[in-house]
Coordinates of C-alpha atoms in Angstrom, one line a residue:
X132 CA 187.9 68.4 131.4
X133 CA 189.9 71.7 131.5
X134 CA 189.5 74.2 134.2
X135 CA 187.7 76.7 131.9
X136 CA 185.4 74.0 130.7
X137 CA 184.6 72.9 134.3
X138 CA 183.8 76.5 135.2
X139 CA 181.5 76.9 132.2
X140 CA 179.7 73.7 133.1
X141 CA 179.3 74.8 136.7
X142 CA 177.9 78.2 135.6
X143 CA 175.3 76.4 133.4
X144 CA 174.4 74.3 136.4
X145 CA 173.9 77.4 138.5
X146 CA 171.7 78.8 135.7
X147 CA 169.6 75.7 135.6
X148 CA 169.2 75.7 139.4
X149 CA 168.1 79.4 139.4
X150 CA 165.6 78.8 136.7
X151 CA 164.1 75.9 138.7
X152 CA 163.9 78.2 141.9
X153 CA 162.3 81.5 141.0
X154 CA 162.2 82.4 144.7
X155 CA 166.1 82.6 144.6
X156 CA 168.9 80.6 146.3
X157 CA 171.6 81.8 148.6
X158 CA 175.2 81.0 147.9
X159 CA 175.0 78.3 150.6
X160 CA 171.9 76.8 149.0
X161 CA 173.7 76.6 145.6
X162 CA 176.9 75.1 147.1
X163 CA 174.8 72.4 148.9
X164 CA 172.8 71.5 145.8
X165 CA 176.0 71.2 143.7
X166 CA 177.8 69.4 146.5
X167 CA 180.7 71.9 146.5
X168 CA 182.2 74.2 149.1
X169 CA 180.6 77.6 149.5
X170 CA 183.9 79.3 148.7
X171 CA 183.9 77.5 145.4
X172 CA 180.6 79.2 144.4
X173 CA 182.0 82.5 145.7
X174 CA 184.8 82.3 143.1
X175 CA 182.2 82.3 140.3
X176 CA 180.7 85.6 141.3
X177 CA 183.1 87.7 139.1
X178 CA 182.1 85.6 136.1
X179 CA 178.4 85.8 136.5
X180 CA 178.0 89.2 134.9
X181 CA 179.7 88.0 131.7
X182 CA 178.4 84.5 131.4
X183 CA 175.0 84.9 133.0
X184 CA 174.1 88.6 132.6
X185 CA 170.5 87.9 133.8
X186 CA 171.5 86.7 137.2
X187 CA 171.5 89.2 140.0
X188 CA 171.9 89.2 143.8
X189 CA 168.8 90.4 145.6
X190 CA 170.1 91.9 148.9
X191 CA 166.5 92.7 150.0
X192 CA 165.7 89.0 150.2
X193 CA 168.5 87.5 152.2
X194 CA 171.2 88.0 149.5
X195 CA 169.6 85.4 147.2
X196 CA 170.8 84.8 143.7
X197 CA 167.9 85.1 141.2
X198 CA 167.2 85.1 137.5
X199 CA 165.9 88.3 136.1
X200 CA 163.0 86.7 134.3
X201 CA 161.8 89.9 132.6
X202 CA 165.1 90.1 130.6
X203 CA 166.1 86.4 130.4
X204 CA 166.3 85.2 126.8
X205 CA 165.5 81.7 125.8
X206 CA 167.1 79.9 122.8
X207 CA 164.8 78.1 120.4
X208 CA 165.3 76.5 117.0
X209 CA 162.6 75.3 114.6
X210 CA 162.4 72.9 111.7
X211 CA 160.1 73.6 108.7
X212 CA 157.0 72.1 110.2
X213 CA 157.6 73.7 113.6
X214 CA 158.0 77.0 111.7
X215 CA 154.6 76.4 110.1
X216 CA 153.1 75.9 113.5
X217 CA 154.6 79.2 114.6
X218 CA 153.1 80.9 111.5
X219 CA 149.6 79.5 112.3
X220 CA 149.9 80.6 115.9
X221 CA 151.0 84.0 114.9
X222 CA 148.0 84.4 112.5
X223 CA 145.6 83.3 115.3
X224 CA 147.2 85.8 117.7
X225 CA 147.1 88.6 115.1
X226 CA 143.5 88.0 114.1
X227 CA 141.8 87.0 117.4
X228 CA 143.3 89.6 119.8
X229 CA 142.0 93.1 119.4
X230 CA 144.5 95.0 121.6
X231 CA 147.9 96.4 120.8
X232 CA 150.6 94.2 122.3
X233 CA 154.2 95.3 121.9
X234 CA 155.6 92.2 123.6
X235 CA 153.7 89.9 121.2
X236 CA 154.9 92.0 118.2
X237 CA 158.5 91.9 119.4
X238 CA 158.4 88.1 119.8
X239 CA 157.0 87.7 116.3
X240 CA 159.6 89.9 114.8
X241 CA 162.4 88.0 116.5
X242 CA 160.8 84.8 115.2
X243 CA 160.6 86.3 111.7
X244 CA 164.2 87.3 111.7
X245 CA 165.3 83.8 112.9
X246 CA 163.3 82.1 110.2
X247 CA 164.4 84.4 107.4
X248 CA 167.4 82.6 106.1
X249 CA 165.9 79.1 105.8
X250 CA 162.2 79.9 105.4
X251 CA 161.9 83.4 103.9
X252 CA 158.2 83.0 102.8
X253 CA 157.1 82.0 106.4
X254 CA 159.4 84.7 107.9
X255 CA 157.7 87.3 105.8
X256 CA 154.2 86.4 107.1
X257 CA 155.3 86.1 110.7
X258 CA 156.7 89.6 110.5
X259 CA 153.4 90.8 108.9
X260 CA 151.6 89.3 111.8
X261 CA 153.8 91.4 114.1
X262 CA 152.8 94.6 112.2
X263 CA 149.2 93.7 112.7
X264 CA 149.6 93.1 116.5
X265 CA 151.1 96.5 117.1
X266 CA 149.2 98.5 114.5
X267 CA 148.2 102.0 115.7
X268 CA 144.6 101.3 114.7
X269 CA 144.3 98.6 117.4
X270 CA 142.9 99.4 120.9
X271 CA 145.7 100.9 123.0
X272 CA 145.3 99.9 126.7
X273 CA 148.4 100.5 128.8
X274 CA 146.7 99.2 131.9
X275 CA 146.0 95.9 130.2
X276 CA 149.6 95.5 129.2
X277 CA 150.8 96.4 132.7
X278 CA 148.4 93.9 134.3
X279 CA 149.5 91.2 131.8
X280 CA 153.2 91.9 132.5
X281 CA 152.8 91.7 136.3
X282 CA 150.7 88.6 136.1
X283 CA 153.1 86.9 133.8
X284 CA 156.1 87.7 136.1
X285 CA 154.2 86.6 139.2
X286 CA 153.2 83.4 137.5
X287 CA 156.8 82.7 136.3
X288 CA 158.2 83.4 139.8
X289 CA 155.2 81.7 141.6
X290 CA 154.5 84.9 143.7
X291 CA 151.1 86.0 145.0
X292 CA 149.9 89.4 143.9
X293 CA 147.2 91.8 145.0
X294 CA 144.5 92.4 142.4
X295 CA 141.6 94.8 142.3
X296 CA 139.0 93.1 140.1
X297 CA 135.8 94.7 138.8
X298 CA 132.8 92.4 139.2
X299 CA 130.8 92.1 135.9
X300 CA 127.3 92.3 137.4
X301 CA 127.7 94.6 140.4
X302 CA 130.3 96.8 138.9
X303 CA 132.1 96.9 142.2
X304 CA 135.9 96.6 142.6
X305 CA 137.2 94.1 145.2
X306 CA 140.7 93.5 146.3
X307 CA 142.0 89.9 146.4
X308 CA 145.3 88.1 147.2
X309 CA 145.7 86.0 144.2
X310 CA 148.1 83.2 143.1
X311 CA 148.1 82.9 139.3
X312 CA 148.2 79.2 138.1
X313 CA 147.5 79.7 134.4
X314 CA 146.9 82.3 131.8
X315 CA 144.4 81.4 129.0
X316 CA 143.4 83.3 125.9
X317 CA 139.7 83.3 124.9
X318 CA 139.2 83.7 121.2
X319 CA 135.4 84.2 121.3
X320 CA 135.7 87.4 123.4
X321 CA 139.2 88.3 122.1
X322 CA 140.2 88.4 125.8
X323 CA 142.8 86.8 128.2
X324 CA 141.9 85.2 131.5
X325 CA 144.0 84.4 134.6
X326 CA 143.1 81.2 136.5
X327 CA 144.3 80.9 140.0
X328 CA 143.7 80.6 143.8
X329 CA 142.0 83.4 145.8
X330 CA 143.4 83.3 149.3
X331 CA 140.2 84.5 151.0
X332 CA 138.2 81.5 149.9
X333 CA 141.0 79.1 149.0
X334 CA 139.4 78.2 145.7
X335 CA 140.0 78.6 142.0
X336 CA 138.7 81.7 140.4
X337 CA 139.1 83.1 136.9
X338 CA 139.8 86.8 136.4
X339 CA 139.3 88.5 133.0
X340 CA 142.4 90.6 132.7
X341 CA 140.5 93.5 131.1
X342 CA 138.5 93.7 134.4
X343 CA 141.6 94.0 136.7
X344 CA 141.7 97.6 137.5
X345 CA 145.0 97.5 139.4
X346 CA 147.7 95.0 140.4
X347 CA 150.5 95.3 142.9
X348 CA 153.3 93.0 144.2
X349 CA 153.0 91.7 147.7
X350 CA 155.8 92.9 150.0
X351 CA 157.5 90.9 151.4
X352 CA 157.0 88.4 148.6
X353 CA 154.7 85.4 149.3
X354 CA 155.6 82.4 147.2
X355 CA 153.4 79.5 146.4
X356 CA 153.7 76.1 144.8
X357 CA 151.4 74.9 142.0
X358 CA 150.5 71.3 143.0
X359 CA 151.3 68.5 140.5
X360 CA 147.6 67.6 140.5
X361 CA 146.7 71.0 138.9
X362 CA 145.9 70.3 135.2
X363 CA 144.4 73.2 133.2
X364 CA 143.5 70.9 130.4
X365 CA 141.4 68.8 132.8
X366 CA 140.0 71.9 134.5
X367 CA 138.7 73.3 131.2
X368 CA 137.9 69.9 129.6
X369 CA 134.1 70.4 130.1
X370 CA 134.1 74.1 129.4
X371 CA 133.0 75.4 126.1
X372 CA 135.7 78.0 126.3
X373 CA 136.8 79.4 129.7
X374 CA 133.8 78.9 132.0
X375 CA 134.2 75.9 134.3
X376 CA 132.3 74.8 137.4
X377 CA 132.5 72.3 140.2
X378 CA 129.0 71.2 139.4
X379 CA 128.3 68.2 137.0
X380 CA 128.3 69.2 133.4
X381 CA 124.9 69.7 131.6
X382 CA 123.9 67.7 128.6
X383 CA 123.3 70.0 125.6
X384 CA 121.4 68.6 122.6
X385 CA 121.1 70.4 119.3
X386 CA 119.7 69.4 115.9
X387 CA 121.2 70.8 112.7
X388 CA 119.6 71.0 109.3
X389 CA 120.9 69.2 106.3
X390 CA 122.2 72.5 104.8
X391 CA 124.7 73.1 107.6
X392 CA 125.3 69.5 108.8
X393 CA 128.6 69.1 106.8
X394 CA 130.0 72.2 108.5
X395 CA 129.2 70.9 112.0
X396 CA 130.7 67.4 111.2
X397 CA 134.0 68.6 109.8
X398 CA 135.1 70.2 113.1
X399 CA 135.4 68.8 116.6
X400 CA 133.8 71.5 118.7
X401 CA 134.1 69.9 122.1
X402 CA 135.9 66.9 123.5
X403 CA 132.7 65.2 124.7
X404 CA 130.6 65.8 121.5
X405 CA 128.6 62.9 120.0
X406 CA 127.1 63.1 116.5
X407 CA 124.3 61.0 115.1
X408 CA 123.4 61.4 111.4
X409 CA 119.7 61.1 110.7
X410 CA 118.1 59.5 107.6
X411 CA 116.9 62.8 106.2
X412 CA 120.5 64.4 106.3
X413 CA 120.0 66.3 109.5
X414 CA 122.3 65.6 112.5
X415 CA 121.7 65.1 116.2
X416 CA 124.6 66.8 118.1
X417 CA 125.1 66.5 121.9
X418 CA 127.9 67.3 124.4
X419 CA 128.4 67.6 128.2
X420 CA 129.1 71.3 128.8
X421 CA 130.1 73.0 132.1
X422 CA 128.2 76.2 131.4
X423 CA 126.0 76.1 128.3
X424 CA 125.4 79.9 128.4
X425 CA 128.9 80.2 127.0
X426 CA 127.8 78.4 123.8
X427 CA 125.1 80.9 122.9
X428 CA 127.2 83.0 120.4
X429 CA 128.2 79.8 118.6
X430 CA 124.6 78.6 118.5
X431 CA 123.4 81.9 117.1
X432 CA 126.2 81.9 114.5

């Protein structure tokens, strides 16, 4: 391996390390992890700006090297069927979220451009979805975008944040120290929720992002680890949508008439559902649901 190739390989190793450590690493940390002398790492500093423009040295946090995750660009390639999946996701995003979202629109336009040469038909529709997402007729809520941005960055860097959340029933605003573990869209209410740990009770809570009045970084930063045992799929497995509980799920039993039975059968509405077809064409549907109240709009529909 030539000297230039070795340097390029080392810089990629540094990039991978920094991506794995959002809290940042000192020059000594990097040298130790790569099993080289600290002076060797020091020689790469002049090349960082050219090869890794999103790496910076944070002199407010012990001269740690960090990745600027707001500007870091990932590289993705799609085959035809993956491109179709992107198109379907774009359509869901465009039709199930009611707020203007410039970041989503920018991402979809980049995807559209990258797909244009090989899949022009799909590219065209992805870019149309982008136009829908940032259409001027959509609800414009700068606070929502700011909260979403700060939550996303805190989640990516595993940093706690202060949030001021408005309670749905009392209409009071309370301040919490919050560690975001997951961000989940909710198609029924056209909303987005943040699931994480509240420090004051050391328990999971879900905050509807539209109800977060204010969000601020914690200074100095407080980092946290998401345990390997945390599994959002498992956490929400008994929820109809976003509502989960530590209590045992409740059995919900519904009976559908013959005229709509086919519509119910052709979709799996919940992971625990069980369907029994009755002799007269009706169906007996049941499932174990964490919070049945969340099902009411579906039942009424």
